[in-house]
Coordinates of C-alpha atoms in Angstrom, one line a residue:
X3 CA 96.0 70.6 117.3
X4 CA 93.9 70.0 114.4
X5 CA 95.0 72.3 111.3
X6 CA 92.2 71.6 108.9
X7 CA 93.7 73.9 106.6
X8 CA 92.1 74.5 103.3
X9 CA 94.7 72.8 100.3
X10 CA 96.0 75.2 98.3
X11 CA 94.6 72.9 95.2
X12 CA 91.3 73.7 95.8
X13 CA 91.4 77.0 97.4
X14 CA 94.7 79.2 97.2
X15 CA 93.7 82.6 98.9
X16 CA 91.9 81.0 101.6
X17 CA 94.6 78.3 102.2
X18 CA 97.2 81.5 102.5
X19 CA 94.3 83.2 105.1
X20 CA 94.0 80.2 107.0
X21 CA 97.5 79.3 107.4
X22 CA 98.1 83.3 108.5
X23 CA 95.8 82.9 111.2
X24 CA 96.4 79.7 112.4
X25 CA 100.0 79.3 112.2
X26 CA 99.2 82.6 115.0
X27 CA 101.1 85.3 112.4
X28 CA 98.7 87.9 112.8
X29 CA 95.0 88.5 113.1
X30 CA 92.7 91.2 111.7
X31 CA 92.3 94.2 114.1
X32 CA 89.3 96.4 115.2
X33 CA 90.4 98.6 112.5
X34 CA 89.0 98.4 109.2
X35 CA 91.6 97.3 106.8
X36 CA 94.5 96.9 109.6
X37 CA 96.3 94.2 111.0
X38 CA 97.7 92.9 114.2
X39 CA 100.9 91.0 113.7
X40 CA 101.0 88.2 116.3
X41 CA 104.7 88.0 118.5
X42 CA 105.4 84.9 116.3
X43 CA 104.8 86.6 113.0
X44 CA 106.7 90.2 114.6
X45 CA 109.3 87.7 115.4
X46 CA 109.9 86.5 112.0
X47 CA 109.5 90.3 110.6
X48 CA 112.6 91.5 113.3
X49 CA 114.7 88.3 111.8
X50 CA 114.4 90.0 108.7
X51 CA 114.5 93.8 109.7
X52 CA 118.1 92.7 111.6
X53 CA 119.3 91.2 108.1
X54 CA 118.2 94.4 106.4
X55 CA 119.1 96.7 108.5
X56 CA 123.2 95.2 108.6
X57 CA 123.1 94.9 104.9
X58 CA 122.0 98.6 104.6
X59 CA 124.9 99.6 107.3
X60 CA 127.2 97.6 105.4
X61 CA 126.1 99.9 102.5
X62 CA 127.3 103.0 104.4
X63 CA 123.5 103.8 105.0
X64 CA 122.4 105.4 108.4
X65 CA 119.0 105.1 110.0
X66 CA 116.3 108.4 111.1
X67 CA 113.3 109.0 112.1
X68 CA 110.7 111.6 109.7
X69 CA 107.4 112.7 110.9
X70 CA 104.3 110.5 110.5
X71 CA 102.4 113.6 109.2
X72 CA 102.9 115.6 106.1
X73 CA 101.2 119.0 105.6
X74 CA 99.2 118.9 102.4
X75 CA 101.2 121.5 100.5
X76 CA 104.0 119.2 100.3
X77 CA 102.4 116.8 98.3
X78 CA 101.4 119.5 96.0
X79 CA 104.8 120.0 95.1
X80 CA 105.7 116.9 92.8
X81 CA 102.7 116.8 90.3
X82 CA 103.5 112.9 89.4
X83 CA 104.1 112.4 93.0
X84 CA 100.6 113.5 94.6
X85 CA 98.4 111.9 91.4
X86 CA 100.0 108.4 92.3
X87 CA 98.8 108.7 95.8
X88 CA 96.4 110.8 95.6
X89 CA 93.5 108.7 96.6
X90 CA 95.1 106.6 98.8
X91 CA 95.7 109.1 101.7
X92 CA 94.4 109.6 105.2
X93 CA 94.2 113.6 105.9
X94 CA 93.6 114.5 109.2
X95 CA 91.4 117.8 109.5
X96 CA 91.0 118.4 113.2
X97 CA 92.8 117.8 116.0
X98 CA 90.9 118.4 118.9
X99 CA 87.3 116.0 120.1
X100 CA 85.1 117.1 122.8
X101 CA 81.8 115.9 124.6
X102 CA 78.5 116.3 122.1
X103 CA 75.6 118.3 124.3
X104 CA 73.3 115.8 124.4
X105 CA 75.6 113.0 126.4
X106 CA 76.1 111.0 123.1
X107 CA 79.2 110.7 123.1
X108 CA 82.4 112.1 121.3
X109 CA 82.4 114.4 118.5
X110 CA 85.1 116.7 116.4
X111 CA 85.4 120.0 117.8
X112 CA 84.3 122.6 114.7
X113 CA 86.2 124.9 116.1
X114 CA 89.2 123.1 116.0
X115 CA 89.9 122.7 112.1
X116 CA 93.1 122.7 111.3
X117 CA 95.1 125.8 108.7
X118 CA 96.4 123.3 106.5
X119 CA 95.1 119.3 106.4
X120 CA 98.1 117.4 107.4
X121 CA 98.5 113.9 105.5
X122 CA 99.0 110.6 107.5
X123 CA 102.4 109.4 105.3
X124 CA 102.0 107.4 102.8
X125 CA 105.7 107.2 101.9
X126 CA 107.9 110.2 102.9
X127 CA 109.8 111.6 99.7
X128 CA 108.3 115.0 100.5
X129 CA 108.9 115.4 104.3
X130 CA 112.3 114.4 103.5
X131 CA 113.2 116.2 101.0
X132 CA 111.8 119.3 102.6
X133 CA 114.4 118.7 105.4
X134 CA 116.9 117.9 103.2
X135 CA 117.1 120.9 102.2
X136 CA 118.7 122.5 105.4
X137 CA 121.1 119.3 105.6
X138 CA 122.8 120.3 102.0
X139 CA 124.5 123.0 101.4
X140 CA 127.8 121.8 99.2
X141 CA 129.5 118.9 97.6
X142 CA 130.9 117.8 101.1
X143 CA 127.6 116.9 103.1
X144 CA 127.4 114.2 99.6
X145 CA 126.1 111.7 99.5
X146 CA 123.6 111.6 101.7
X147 CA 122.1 108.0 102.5
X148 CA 119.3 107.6 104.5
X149 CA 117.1 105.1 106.0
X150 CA 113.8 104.8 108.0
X151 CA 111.9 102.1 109.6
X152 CA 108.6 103.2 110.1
X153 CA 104.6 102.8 109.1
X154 CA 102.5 104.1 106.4
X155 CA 99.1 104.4 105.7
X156 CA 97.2 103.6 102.0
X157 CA 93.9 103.3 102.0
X158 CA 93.2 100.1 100.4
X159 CA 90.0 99.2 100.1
X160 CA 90.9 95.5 99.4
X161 CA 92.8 94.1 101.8
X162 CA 95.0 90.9 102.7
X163 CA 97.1 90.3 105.8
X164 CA 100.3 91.3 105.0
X165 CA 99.9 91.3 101.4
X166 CA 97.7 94.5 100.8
X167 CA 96.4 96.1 104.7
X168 CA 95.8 100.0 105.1
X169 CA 98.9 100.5 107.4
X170 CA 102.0 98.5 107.1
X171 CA 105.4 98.4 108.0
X172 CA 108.4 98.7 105.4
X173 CA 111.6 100.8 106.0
X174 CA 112.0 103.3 103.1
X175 CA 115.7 104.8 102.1
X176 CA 115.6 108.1 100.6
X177 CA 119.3 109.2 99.2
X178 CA 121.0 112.8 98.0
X179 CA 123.8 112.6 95.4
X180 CA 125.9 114.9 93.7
X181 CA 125.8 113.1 90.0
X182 CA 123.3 111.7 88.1
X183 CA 125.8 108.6 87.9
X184 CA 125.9 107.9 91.4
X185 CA 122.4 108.1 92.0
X186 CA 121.9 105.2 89.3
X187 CA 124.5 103.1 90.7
X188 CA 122.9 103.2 94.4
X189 CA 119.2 103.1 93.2
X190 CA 121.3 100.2 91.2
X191 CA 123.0 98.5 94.1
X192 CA 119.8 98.4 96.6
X193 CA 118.4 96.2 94.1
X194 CA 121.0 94.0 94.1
X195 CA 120.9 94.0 98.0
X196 CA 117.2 93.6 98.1
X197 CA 117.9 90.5 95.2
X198 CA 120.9 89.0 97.6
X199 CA 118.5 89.0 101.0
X200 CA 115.6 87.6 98.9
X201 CA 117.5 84.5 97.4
X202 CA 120.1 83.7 100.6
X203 CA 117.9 85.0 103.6
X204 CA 114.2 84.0 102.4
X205 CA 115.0 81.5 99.8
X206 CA 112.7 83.2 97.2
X207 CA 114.4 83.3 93.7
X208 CA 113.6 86.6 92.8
X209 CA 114.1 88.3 88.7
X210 CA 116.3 91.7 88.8
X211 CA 114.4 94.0 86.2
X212 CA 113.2 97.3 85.4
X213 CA 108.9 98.6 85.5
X214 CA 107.7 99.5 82.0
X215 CA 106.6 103.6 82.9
X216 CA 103.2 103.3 83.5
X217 CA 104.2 100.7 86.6
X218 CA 107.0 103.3 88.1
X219 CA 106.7 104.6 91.1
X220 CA 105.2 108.2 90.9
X221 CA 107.7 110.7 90.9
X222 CA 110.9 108.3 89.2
X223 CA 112.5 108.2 86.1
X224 CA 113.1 104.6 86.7
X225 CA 112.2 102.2 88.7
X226 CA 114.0 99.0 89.8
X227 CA 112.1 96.0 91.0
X228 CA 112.7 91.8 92.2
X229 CA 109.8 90.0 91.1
X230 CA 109.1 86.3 92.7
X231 CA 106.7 83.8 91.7
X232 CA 104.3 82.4 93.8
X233 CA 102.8 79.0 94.0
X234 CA 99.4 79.7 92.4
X235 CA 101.2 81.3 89.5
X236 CA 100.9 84.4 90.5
X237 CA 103.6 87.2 91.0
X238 CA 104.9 89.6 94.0
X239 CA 106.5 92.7 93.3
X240 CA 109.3 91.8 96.2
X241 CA 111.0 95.4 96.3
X242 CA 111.4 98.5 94.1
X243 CA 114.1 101.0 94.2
X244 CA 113.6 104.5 92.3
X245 CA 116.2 106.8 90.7
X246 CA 114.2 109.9 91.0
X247 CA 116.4 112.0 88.7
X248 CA 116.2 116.0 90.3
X249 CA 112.1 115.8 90.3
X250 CA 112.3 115.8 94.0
X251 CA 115.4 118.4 94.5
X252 CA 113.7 120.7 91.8
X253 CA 110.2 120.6 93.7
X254 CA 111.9 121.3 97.2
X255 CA 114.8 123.7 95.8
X256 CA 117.5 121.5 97.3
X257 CA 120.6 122.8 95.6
X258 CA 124.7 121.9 96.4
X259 CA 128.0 124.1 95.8
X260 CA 129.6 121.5 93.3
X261 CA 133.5 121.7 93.3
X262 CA 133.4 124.7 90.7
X263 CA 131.5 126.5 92.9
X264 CA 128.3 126.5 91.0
X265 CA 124.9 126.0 92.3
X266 CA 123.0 122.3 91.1
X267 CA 120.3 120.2 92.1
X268 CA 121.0 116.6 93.9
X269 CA 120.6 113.5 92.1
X270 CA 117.8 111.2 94.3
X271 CA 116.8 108.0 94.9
X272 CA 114.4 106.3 97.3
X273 CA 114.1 102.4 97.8
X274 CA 111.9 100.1 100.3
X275 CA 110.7 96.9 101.2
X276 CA 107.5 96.0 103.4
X277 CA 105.8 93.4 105.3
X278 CA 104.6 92.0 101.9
X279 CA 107.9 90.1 102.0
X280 CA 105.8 88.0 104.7
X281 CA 103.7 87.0 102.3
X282 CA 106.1 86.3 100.2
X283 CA 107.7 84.3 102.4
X284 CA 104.6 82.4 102.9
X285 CA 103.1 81.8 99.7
X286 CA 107.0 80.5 97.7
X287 CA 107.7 77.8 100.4
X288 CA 104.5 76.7 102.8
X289 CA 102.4 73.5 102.3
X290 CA 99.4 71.9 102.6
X291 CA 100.7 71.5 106.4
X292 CA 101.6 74.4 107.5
X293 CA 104.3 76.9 107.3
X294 CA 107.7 76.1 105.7
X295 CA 110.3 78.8 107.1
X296 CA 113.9 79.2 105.7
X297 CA 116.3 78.8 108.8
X298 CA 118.1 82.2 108.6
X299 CA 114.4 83.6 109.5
X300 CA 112.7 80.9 111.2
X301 CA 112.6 82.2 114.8
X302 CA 112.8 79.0 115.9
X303 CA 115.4 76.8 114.0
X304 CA 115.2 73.7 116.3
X305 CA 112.2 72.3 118.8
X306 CA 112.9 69.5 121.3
X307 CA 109.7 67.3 122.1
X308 CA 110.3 64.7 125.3
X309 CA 108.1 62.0 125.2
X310 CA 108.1 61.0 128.8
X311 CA 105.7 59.6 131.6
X312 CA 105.4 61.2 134.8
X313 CA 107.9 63.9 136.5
X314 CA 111.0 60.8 137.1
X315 CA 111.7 60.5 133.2
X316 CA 111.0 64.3 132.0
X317 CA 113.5 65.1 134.7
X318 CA 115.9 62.6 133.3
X319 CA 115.4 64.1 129.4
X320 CA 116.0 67.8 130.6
X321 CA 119.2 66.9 132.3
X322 CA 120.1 65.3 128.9
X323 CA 118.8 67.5 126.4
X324 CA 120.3 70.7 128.4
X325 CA 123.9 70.1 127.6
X326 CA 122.8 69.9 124.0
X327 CA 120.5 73.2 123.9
X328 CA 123.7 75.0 125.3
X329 CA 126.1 73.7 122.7
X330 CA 123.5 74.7 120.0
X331 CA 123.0 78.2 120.9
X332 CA 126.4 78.6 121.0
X333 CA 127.0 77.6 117.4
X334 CA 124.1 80.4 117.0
X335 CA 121.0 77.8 116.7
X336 CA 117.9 79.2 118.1
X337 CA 116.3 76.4 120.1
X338 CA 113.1 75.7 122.1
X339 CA 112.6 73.2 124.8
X340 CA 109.4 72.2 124.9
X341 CA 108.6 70.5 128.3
X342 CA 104.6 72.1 128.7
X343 CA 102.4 69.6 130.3
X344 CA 99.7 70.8 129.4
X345 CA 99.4 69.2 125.5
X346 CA 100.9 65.9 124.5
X347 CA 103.8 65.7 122.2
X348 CA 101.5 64.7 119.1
X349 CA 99.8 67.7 119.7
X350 CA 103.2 69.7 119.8
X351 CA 104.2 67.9 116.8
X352 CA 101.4 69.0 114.4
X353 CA 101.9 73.0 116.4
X354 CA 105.4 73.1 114.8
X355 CA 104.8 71.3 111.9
X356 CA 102.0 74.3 111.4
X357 CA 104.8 76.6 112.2
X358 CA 107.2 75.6 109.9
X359 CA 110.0 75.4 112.6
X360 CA 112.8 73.8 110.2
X361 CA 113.9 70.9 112.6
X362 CA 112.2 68.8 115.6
X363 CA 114.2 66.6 117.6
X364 CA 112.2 64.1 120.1
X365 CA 113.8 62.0 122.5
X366 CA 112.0 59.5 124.8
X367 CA 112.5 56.6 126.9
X368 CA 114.0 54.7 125.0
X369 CA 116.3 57.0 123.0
X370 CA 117.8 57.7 126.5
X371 CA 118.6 54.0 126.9
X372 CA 120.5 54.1 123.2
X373 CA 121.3 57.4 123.1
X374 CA 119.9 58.6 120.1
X375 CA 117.2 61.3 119.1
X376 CA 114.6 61.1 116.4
X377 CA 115.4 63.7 114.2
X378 CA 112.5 65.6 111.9
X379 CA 113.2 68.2 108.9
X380 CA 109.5 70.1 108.0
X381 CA 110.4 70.7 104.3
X382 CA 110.6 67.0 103.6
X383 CA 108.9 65.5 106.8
X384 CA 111.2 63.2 107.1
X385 CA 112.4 61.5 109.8
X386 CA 115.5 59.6 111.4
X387 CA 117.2 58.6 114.3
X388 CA 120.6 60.0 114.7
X389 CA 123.0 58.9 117.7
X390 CA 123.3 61.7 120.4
X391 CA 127.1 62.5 119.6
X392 CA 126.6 63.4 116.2
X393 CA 123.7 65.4 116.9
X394 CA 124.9 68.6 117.1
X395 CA 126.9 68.3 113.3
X396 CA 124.0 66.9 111.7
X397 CA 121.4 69.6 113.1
X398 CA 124.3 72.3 111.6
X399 CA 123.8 70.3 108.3
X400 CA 120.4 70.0 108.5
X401 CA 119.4 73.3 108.9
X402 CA 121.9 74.4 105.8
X403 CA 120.7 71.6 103.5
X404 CA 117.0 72.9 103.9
X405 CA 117.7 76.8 103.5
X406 CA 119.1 75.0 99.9
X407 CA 116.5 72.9 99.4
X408 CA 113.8 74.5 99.5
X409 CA 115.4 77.6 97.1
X410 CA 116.2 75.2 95.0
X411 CA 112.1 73.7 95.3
X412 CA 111.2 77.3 94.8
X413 CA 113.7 78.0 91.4
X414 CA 112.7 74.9 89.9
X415 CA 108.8 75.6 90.5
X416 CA 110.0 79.4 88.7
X417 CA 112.2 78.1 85.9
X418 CA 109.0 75.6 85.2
X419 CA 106.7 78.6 85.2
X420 CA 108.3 81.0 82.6
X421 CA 106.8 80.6 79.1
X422 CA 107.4 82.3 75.8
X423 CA 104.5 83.1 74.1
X424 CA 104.2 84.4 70.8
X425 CA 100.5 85.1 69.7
X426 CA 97.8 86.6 71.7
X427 CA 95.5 83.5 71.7
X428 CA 98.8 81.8 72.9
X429 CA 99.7 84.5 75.5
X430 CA 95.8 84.1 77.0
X431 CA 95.4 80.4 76.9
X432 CA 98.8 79.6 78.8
X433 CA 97.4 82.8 81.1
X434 CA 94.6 80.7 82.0
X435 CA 95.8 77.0 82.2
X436 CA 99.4 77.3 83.7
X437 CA 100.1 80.9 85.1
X438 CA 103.5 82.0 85.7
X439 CA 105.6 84.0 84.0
X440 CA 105.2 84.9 79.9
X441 CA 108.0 86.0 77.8
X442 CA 106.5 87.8 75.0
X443 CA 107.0 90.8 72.9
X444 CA 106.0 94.1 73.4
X445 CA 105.7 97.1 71.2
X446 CA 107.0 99.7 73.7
X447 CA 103.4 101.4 74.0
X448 CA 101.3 101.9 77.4
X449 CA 98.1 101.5 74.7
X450 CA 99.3 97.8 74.2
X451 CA 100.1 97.1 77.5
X452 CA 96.7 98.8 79.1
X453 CA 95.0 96.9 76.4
X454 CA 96.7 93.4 77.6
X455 CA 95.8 94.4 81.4
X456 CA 92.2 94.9 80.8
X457 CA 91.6 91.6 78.5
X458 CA 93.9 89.8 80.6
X459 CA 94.7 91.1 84.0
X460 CA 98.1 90.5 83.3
X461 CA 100.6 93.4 83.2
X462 CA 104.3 93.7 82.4
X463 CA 106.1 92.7 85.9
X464 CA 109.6 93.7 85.0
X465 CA 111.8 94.2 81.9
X466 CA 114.9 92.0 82.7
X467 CA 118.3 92.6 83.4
X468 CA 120.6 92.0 80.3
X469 CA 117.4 91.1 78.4
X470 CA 119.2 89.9 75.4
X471 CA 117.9 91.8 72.1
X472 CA 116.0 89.8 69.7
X473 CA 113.7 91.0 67.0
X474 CA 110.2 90.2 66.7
X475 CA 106.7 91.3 66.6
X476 CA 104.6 92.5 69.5
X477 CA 102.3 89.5 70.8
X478 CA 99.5 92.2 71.0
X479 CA 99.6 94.7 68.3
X480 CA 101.9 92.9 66.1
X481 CA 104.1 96.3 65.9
X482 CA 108.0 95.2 65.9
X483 CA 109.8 94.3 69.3
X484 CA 113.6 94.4 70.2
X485 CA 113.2 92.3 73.3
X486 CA 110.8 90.2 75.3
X487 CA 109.3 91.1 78.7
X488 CA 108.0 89.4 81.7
X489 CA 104.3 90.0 82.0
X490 CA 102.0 87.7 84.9
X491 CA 98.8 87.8 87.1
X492 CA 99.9 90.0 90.3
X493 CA 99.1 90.6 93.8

């Protein structure tokens, strides 16, 4: 299997293309701007939708299903709300086709236009909170913390697989408290949960922060995001979780009975993460090779190659290797056997090595007669030979040293890749010739920052966490600063 991938030195976005198609993730569809993820790349999507979904249950959070369609009016309701997505929606105006006259083909019926246009979702806020309203009625249906796995639809006009595609997949929690407090502290704590499955699950060091208010969602009061770094210097907005203050409960008149027995508005959030974290995935860890999964998501932790001639010795290695396959999937190891003889094990080699399955074991001839396996890790592509007994504690090893390893490859390539900058020229020349990352002043202003974007293409990716204060001048405008911020090239 010849990769002939692009190197990511000489061509990042079509290396990342490449490798999305080859490594047989998904594939463009017949639809403009949509994708078709592949069983391997939906495999490594439920991995993660599993991890998710416990954390979220572990949170107290319960899953539902919303409509897919959103009447027009609804989106009328929350002026911030519609203007953000305003002119990324798909409306649907008829919903009836019928036979043209002259044998053509298929056309909209004219007669069947519907009252009111109804809007293929493009996150749910308004659909919710509309039914929310029937589910609250006092202090003790509070909180209310919801979840849904669906799809929505943005009509992008550029678009990347898995990065940036007209319909995606995400799950999207949408929450009812009954104080401002509590609503801060969960739109607080699924930050910290998307942070935790980010570094331990993917292996993607990720920065906690907040957006700057021209890069909050439309309809928040604040905005919570993880930002990772990618290899080309560029960032990924990981996940965002919003504290939508009463906008939401104000625009759909959902109201509680507190404990006085007064009538108040609920206290909202709404937080979600998408197939974007494929990318992400992708981008912080693969190589010029191939892809290089974490073993918590790799849906295939451990491949066993024979190397055998004719039926007598294959026989002989899969009554030896089958003991050992049974032991490992016990301990919770996904494995695959890999006995096709249809492509030689060279051939398998490079397939997995393109698929970034974590650890390949091959056994032969003549580890038979010493009973030993070779033993290959894909972060490192190294390789040794490792006595059959010990096997099974060094693949446990293994596959916990490289979920580490290549975190740590990832944090170091991050730490390396934050700059402070503290001029303008200084701010655009690092821009250009390193990337990552720059710490710099900022006078508070969206005229600064919409100045730096359209010089620079750079915007402010988060404000920190526990950003220490420190006095100094904006790197733009020169105006004073009480803290730095993290602005970067994006997807």
């Amino acid at each position: 299997m010849g990769k002939n991938l692009t190197k990511r030195s000489e061509d990042y976005s079509k290396w990342y293309n490449e490798l999305v198609i080859k490594a047989d993730l998904a594939e463009n569809s017949g639809v403009r701007g949509c994708m078709v993820i592949k069983p391997y790349g939906y495999a490594i999507w439920e991995k993660m939708q599993a991890e998710l979904d416990r954390m979220f249950k572990e949170t107290g959070h319960e899953n539902a299903y919303f409509p897919l369609f959103i009447p027009k009016s609804y989106l009328s309701k929350e002026a911030d709300h519609v203007e953000g997505f305003a002119k990324e929606c798909a409306v649907v105006t008829h919903y009836r086709l019928k036979n043209a006259e002259d044998g053509s083909g298929v056309i909209v019926d004219p007669d069947a236009k519907l009252e009111e246009e109804l809007i293929v979702r493009p996150t749910s806020e308004t659909i919710i909170w509309d039914t929310y309203r029937k589910w609250v009625q006092s202090y003790r249906d509070l909180p209310l913390l919801i979840n849904q796995w669906a799809n929505v639809v943005r009509w992008e006009m550029r678009t990347r697989l898995f990065l940036r595609t007209a319909e995606f997949l995400w799950q999207e929690g949408h929450t009812a408290h009954a104080t401002k407090e509590e609503a801060i502290a969960e739109a607080e704590q699924m930050m910290h949960v998307y942070a935790d499955f980010a570094e331990n699950f993917m292996a993607v060091p990720v920065i906690k922060g907040v957006k700057s208010e021209s890069e909050r969602f439309a309809g928040a009061v604040e905005t919570y995001c993880i930002e990772a770094l990618m290899q080309d210097g560029k960032a990924l907005q990981a996940g965002t979780s919003h504290f939508l203050g009463q906008n939401f409960a104000k625009a759909f008149d959902v109201k509680f009975a507190n404990k006085e027995g007064k009538q108040d508005y609920v206290w909202a959030t709404s937080w979600g993460v998408s197939t974007r974290l494929m990318g992400a995935l992708i981008m912080t860890h693969s190589d010029d090779n191939g892809l290089v999964l974490p073993p918590k998501l790799s849906p295939i932790q451990v491949v066993i190659v024979p190397i055998y001639k004719g039926e007598e010795q294959l026989s002989a290695i899969s009554e030896k290797v089958e003991p050992l396959i049974r032991e490992l999937r016990k301990k919770g190891v996904s494995v695959k056997y890999d006995n096709r003889d249809t492509h030689k094990p060279g051939w398998k080699f490079n397939e997995y090595e393109l698929k970034g399955v974590p650890v390949r074991l091959a056994i032969g001839q003549r580890d038979m007669e010493n009973g030993t396996f070779e033993v290959a890790r894909r972060d490192t592509l190294e390789k040794e030979v490792v006595r059959a007994e010990h096997v099974v504690a060094h693949i446990e090893e293994l596959l916990e040293d490289i979920q580490q390893k290549i975190h740590r490859k990832a944090l170091d390539y991050r730490e390396a890749h934050i700059t402070e900058v503290n001029s303008f020229e200084e701010f655009k020349e690092v821009l250009e010739s390193k990337g990552g990352f720059l710490s710099a002043h900022w006078d508070g202003t969206a005229e600064t920052e919409d100045a730096i974007k359209e010089l620079t293409k750079a915007t402010i990716r988060c404000i920190p966490l526990n950003t220490p204060e420190e006095e100094g001048s904006c790197v733009y405008s020169g105006k004073p600063s009480r803290k730095r911020v993290l602005f970067a090239k994006a997807y």
